Amino acid sequence: VETPIVRGMAHDVTERRQALAREKEARLEAEAANRLKDEFLSTLSHELRTPLTAIIGWSKLLIQGDVDLDKQPVALETIVRNAQAQGQLINDLLEVSRIITGKLHLNFGPCQLQPIVEAAIESIRPTAEAKGVKVKALFEPRVGLVSGDADRLQQVVWNLLSNAVKFTRSGGLVEVRFQRNNSHVEIVVCDS
């Protein structure tokens, strides 16, 4: 009669240890997720604050009349460039939200890569020039049409170029190229 009681107690203790182990693992996963969320929010705050600081700074200088007439176009270009960068960050954040919620829609179709890459280069060129970074493009002529979402492809290339320019020192070079590799096309962004 005592044997079943002992077995039952041993079984209860094992289940309890397993439950505690699962609870501890879940808590550690939740803590890791919270740390990642905090890091993400910290990075996002910094990325949003950086262009905002330039916008506010130049705007105040212009309002106070502290910018020479010949420097005002540069100030306005800086404000516009930073406002566009901040707008792009907000759009990227909304894209992440759409991806997470499953509401992102892709519009696949045939597209030429050269105009897509050129548009991304042109949108990042003012930032690169202001930083003293040269952007060079090398296009393989035999690539032809690819199937994809032209807007998303341009966004991907812009993000790659933006990061390359951001982390390249003045006087450096950012190179973007695309080439056919068997049945697919590779877009490559390299920086010095």
GROMACS .gro file of C-alpha atoms in nm:
model
  192
    1VAL     CA    1   0.000   0.000   0.000
    2GLU     CA    2   0.288   0.241   0.073
    3THR     CA    3   0.451   0.195  -0.268
    4PRO     CA    4   0.176   0.377  -0.464
    5ILE     CA    5   0.193   0.671  -0.223
    6VAL     CA    6   0.569   0.702  -0.270
    7ARG     CA    7   0.531   0.676  -0.648
    8GLY     CA    8   0.263   0.943  -0.646
    9MET     CA    9   0.480   1.177  -0.441
   10ALA     CA   10   0.781   1.118  -0.665
   11HIS     CA   11   0.566   1.183  -0.970
   12ASP     CA   12   0.427   1.507  -0.819
   13VAL     CA   13   0.779   1.630  -0.734
   14THR     CA   14   0.904   1.558  -1.089
   15GLU     CA   15   0.608   1.739  -1.247
   16ARG     CA   16   0.663   2.033  -1.015
   17ARG     CA   17   1.035   2.052  -1.103
   18GLN     CA   18   0.949   2.041  -1.474
   19ALA     CA   19   0.687   2.314  -1.430
   20LEU     CA   20   0.938   2.531  -1.240
   21ALA     CA   21   1.197   2.475  -1.512
   22ARG     CA   22   0.944   2.573  -1.783
   23GLU     CA   23   0.843   2.880  -1.581
   24LYS     CA   24   1.208   2.983  -1.538
   25GLU     CA   25   1.274   2.938  -1.912
   26ALA     CA   26   0.966   3.144  -2.000
   27ARG     CA   27   1.073   3.420  -1.760
   28LEU     CA   28   1.424   3.428  -1.912
   29GLU     CA   29   1.275   3.449  -2.263
   30ALA     CA   30   1.044   3.733  -2.154
   31GLU     CA   31   1.337   3.920  -1.997
   32ALA     CA   32   1.542   3.878  -2.316
   33ALA     CA   33   1.248   4.002  -2.524
   34ASN     CA   34   1.214   4.306  -2.295
   35ARG     CA   35   1.586   4.383  -2.328
   36LEU     CA   36   1.559   4.362  -2.708
   37LYS     CA   37   1.252   4.587  -2.704
   38ASP     CA   38   1.435   4.839  -2.483
   39GLU     CA   39   1.738   4.834  -2.715
   40PHE     CA   40   1.513   4.879  -3.018
   41LEU     CA   41   1.332   5.175  -2.861
   42SER     CA   42   1.662   5.331  -2.756
   43THR     CA   43   1.802   5.298  -3.109
   44LEU     CA   44   1.478   5.424  -3.263
   45SER     CA   45   1.474   5.726  -3.030
   46HIS     CA   46   1.833   5.808  -3.123
   47GLU     CA   47   1.766   5.765  -3.496
   48LEU     CA   48   1.458   5.992  -3.479
   49ARG     CA   49   1.629   6.250  -3.259
   50THR     CA   50   1.935   6.291  -3.485
   51PRO     CA   51   1.755   6.445  -3.785
   52LEU     CA   52   1.517   6.635  -3.556
   53THR     CA   53   1.813   6.802  -3.383
   54ALA     CA   54   1.945   6.929  -3.717
   55ILE     CA   55   1.598   7.049  -3.822
   56ILE     CA   56   1.539   7.239  -3.497
   57GLY     CA   57   1.892   7.379  -3.486
   58TRP     CA   58   1.891   7.519  -3.840
   59SER     CA   59   1.531   7.642  -3.806
   60LYS     CA   60   1.616   7.840  -3.491
   61LEU     CA   61   1.922   7.990  -3.658
   62LEU     CA   62   1.715   8.094  -3.960
   63ILE     CA   63   1.436   8.241  -3.745
   64GLN     CA   64   1.686   8.436  -3.535
   65GLY     CA   65   1.856   8.568  -3.849
   66ASP     CA   66   2.189   8.411  -3.754
   67VAL     CA   67   2.251   8.256  -4.099
   68ASP     CA   68   2.418   8.463  -4.370
   69LEU     CA   69   2.211   8.508  -4.684
   70ASP     CA   70   2.453   8.300  -4.891
   71LYS     CA   71   2.434   8.011  -4.636
   72GLN     CA   72   2.053   8.002  -4.618
   73PRO     CA   73   2.010   7.762  -4.914
   74VAL     CA   74   2.246   7.515  -4.742
   75ALA     CA   75   2.049   7.551  -4.419
   76LEU     CA   76   1.719   7.487  -4.599
   77GLU     CA   77   1.865   7.188  -4.787
   78THR     CA   78   1.984   7.044  -4.455
   79ILE     CA   79   1.640   7.090  -4.301
   80VAL     CA   80   1.468   6.922  -4.598
   81ARG     CA   81   1.721   6.637  -4.611
   82ASN     CA   82   1.682   6.565  -4.240
   83ALA     CA   83   1.302   6.590  -4.255
   84GLN     CA   84   1.305   6.338  -4.540
   85ALA     CA   85   1.538   6.109  -4.344
   86GLN     CA   86   1.308   6.129  -4.043
   87GLY     CA   87   1.006   6.062  -4.265
   88GLN     CA   88   1.183   5.756  -4.406
   89LEU     CA   89   1.252   5.629  -4.054
   90ILE     CA   90   0.886   5.667  -3.964
   91ASN     CA   91   0.784   5.489  -4.285
   92ASP     CA   92   1.026   5.208  -4.202
   93LEU     CA   93   0.874   5.178  -3.856
   94LEU     CA   94   0.526   5.158  -4.008
   95GLU     CA   95   0.652   4.891  -4.249
   96VAL     CA   96   0.778   4.683  -3.955
   97SER     CA   97   0.438   4.721  -3.793
   98ARG     CA   98   0.265   4.607  -4.114
   99ILE     CA   99   0.497   4.307  -4.139
  100ILE     CA  100   0.431   4.206  -3.779
  101THR     CA  101   0.054   4.239  -3.817
  102GLY     CA  102   0.055   4.065  -4.156
  103LYS     CA  103  -0.080   4.373  -4.336
  104LEU     CA  104   0.218   4.435  -4.566
  105HIS     CA  105   0.120   4.406  -4.930
  106LEU     CA  106   0.377   4.345  -5.200
  107ASN     CA  107   0.306   4.438  -5.561
  108PHE     CA  108   0.515   4.197  -5.764
  109GLY     CA  109   0.571   4.261  -6.129
  110PRO     CA  110   0.845   4.289  -6.388
  111CYS     CA  111   1.081   4.577  -6.321
  112GLN     CA  112   1.411   4.718  -6.440
  113LEU     CA  113   1.671   4.744  -6.165
  114GLN     CA  114   1.870   5.036  -6.305
  115PRO     CA  115   1.600   5.304  -6.254
  116ILE     CA  116   1.524   5.163  -5.907
  117VAL     CA  117   1.889   5.176  -5.800
  118GLU     CA  118   1.940   5.518  -5.961
  119ALA     CA  119   1.641   5.660  -5.770
  120ALA     CA  120   1.780   5.525  -5.442
  121ILE     CA  121   2.120   5.677  -5.522
  122GLU     CA  122   1.968   6.015  -5.605
  123SER     CA  123   1.774   6.023  -5.279
  124ILE     CA  124   2.088   5.950  -5.073
  125ARG     CA  125   2.326   6.165  -5.282
  126PRO     CA  126   2.272   6.494  -5.088
  127THR     CA  127   2.355   6.320  -4.760
  128ALA     CA  128   2.662   6.157  -4.914
  129GLU     CA  129   2.783   6.485  -5.066
  130ALA     CA  130   2.731   6.672  -4.739
  131LYS     CA  131   2.945   6.411  -4.567
  132GLY     CA  132   3.209   6.405  -4.842
  133VAL     CA  133   3.134   6.048  -4.946
  134LYS     CA  134   3.137   5.953  -5.314
  135VAL     CA  135   2.866   5.716  -5.442
  136LYS     CA  136   2.955   5.510  -5.748
  137ALA     CA  137   2.723   5.282  -5.947
  138LEU     CA  138   2.822   4.989  -6.168
  139PHE     CA  139   2.541   4.835  -6.369
  140GLU     CA  140   2.571   4.513  -6.563
  141PRO     CA  141   2.383   4.574  -6.890
  142ARG     CA  142   2.258   4.216  -6.945
  143VAL     CA  143   2.052   4.193  -6.625
  144GLY     CA  144   1.716   4.259  -6.792
  145LEU     CA  145   1.384   4.248  -6.608
  146VAL     CA  146   1.343   4.106  -6.259
  147SER     CA  147   1.025   4.013  -6.077
  148GLY     CA  148   0.971   4.215  -5.761
  149ASP     CA  149   0.802   4.505  -5.587
  150ALA     CA  150   0.978   4.812  -5.729
  151ASP     CA  151   0.897   5.031  -5.427
  152ARG     CA  152   1.025   4.773  -5.177
  153LEU     CA  153   1.338   4.709  -5.385
  154GLN     CA  154   1.411   5.082  -5.391
  155GLN     CA  155   1.356   5.095  -5.015
  156VAL     CA  156   1.597   4.806  -4.959
  157VAL     CA  157   1.866   4.968  -5.177
  158TRP     CA  158   1.808   5.305  -5.005
  159ASN     CA  159   1.847   5.144  -4.661
  160LEU     CA  160   2.169   4.971  -4.765
  161LEU     CA  161   2.307   5.293  -4.917
  162SER     CA  162   2.197   5.498  -4.617
  163ASN     CA  163   2.380   5.266  -4.377
  164ALA     CA  164   2.688   5.258  -4.600
  165VAL     CA  165   2.702   5.640  -4.619
  166LYS     CA  166   2.634   5.672  -4.247
  167PHE     CA  167   2.931   5.452  -4.154
  168THR     CA  168   3.176   5.573  -4.422
  169ARG     CA  169   3.427   5.842  -4.331
  170SER     CA  170   3.457   6.164  -4.525
  171GLY     CA  171   3.651   6.105  -4.846
  172GLY     CA  172   3.530   5.744  -4.860
  173LEU     CA  173   3.351   5.559  -5.135
  174VAL     CA  174   3.021   5.371  -5.145
  175GLU     CA  175   2.974   5.148  -5.446
  176VAL     CA  176   2.649   4.989  -5.559
  177ARG     CA  177   2.628   4.735  -5.835
  178PHE     CA  178   2.398   4.469  -5.963
  179GLN     CA  179   2.487   4.168  -6.167
  180ARG     CA  180   2.329   3.852  -6.296
  181ASN     CA  181   2.442   3.537  -6.117
  182ASN     CA  182   2.299   3.235  -6.299
  183SER     CA  183   1.921   3.250  -6.252
  184HIS     CA  184   1.912   3.542  -6.007
  185VAL     CA  185   2.035   3.897  -5.975
  186GLU     CA  186   2.253   4.026  -5.691
  187ILE     CA  187   2.251   4.385  -5.570
  188VAL     CA  188   2.573   4.460  -5.383
  189VAL     CA  189   2.651   4.768  -5.175
  190CYS     CA  190   3.013   4.807  -5.059
  191ASP     CA  191   3.172   5.088  -4.863
  192SER     CA  192   3.527   5.183  -4.781
   0.00000   0.00000   0.00000
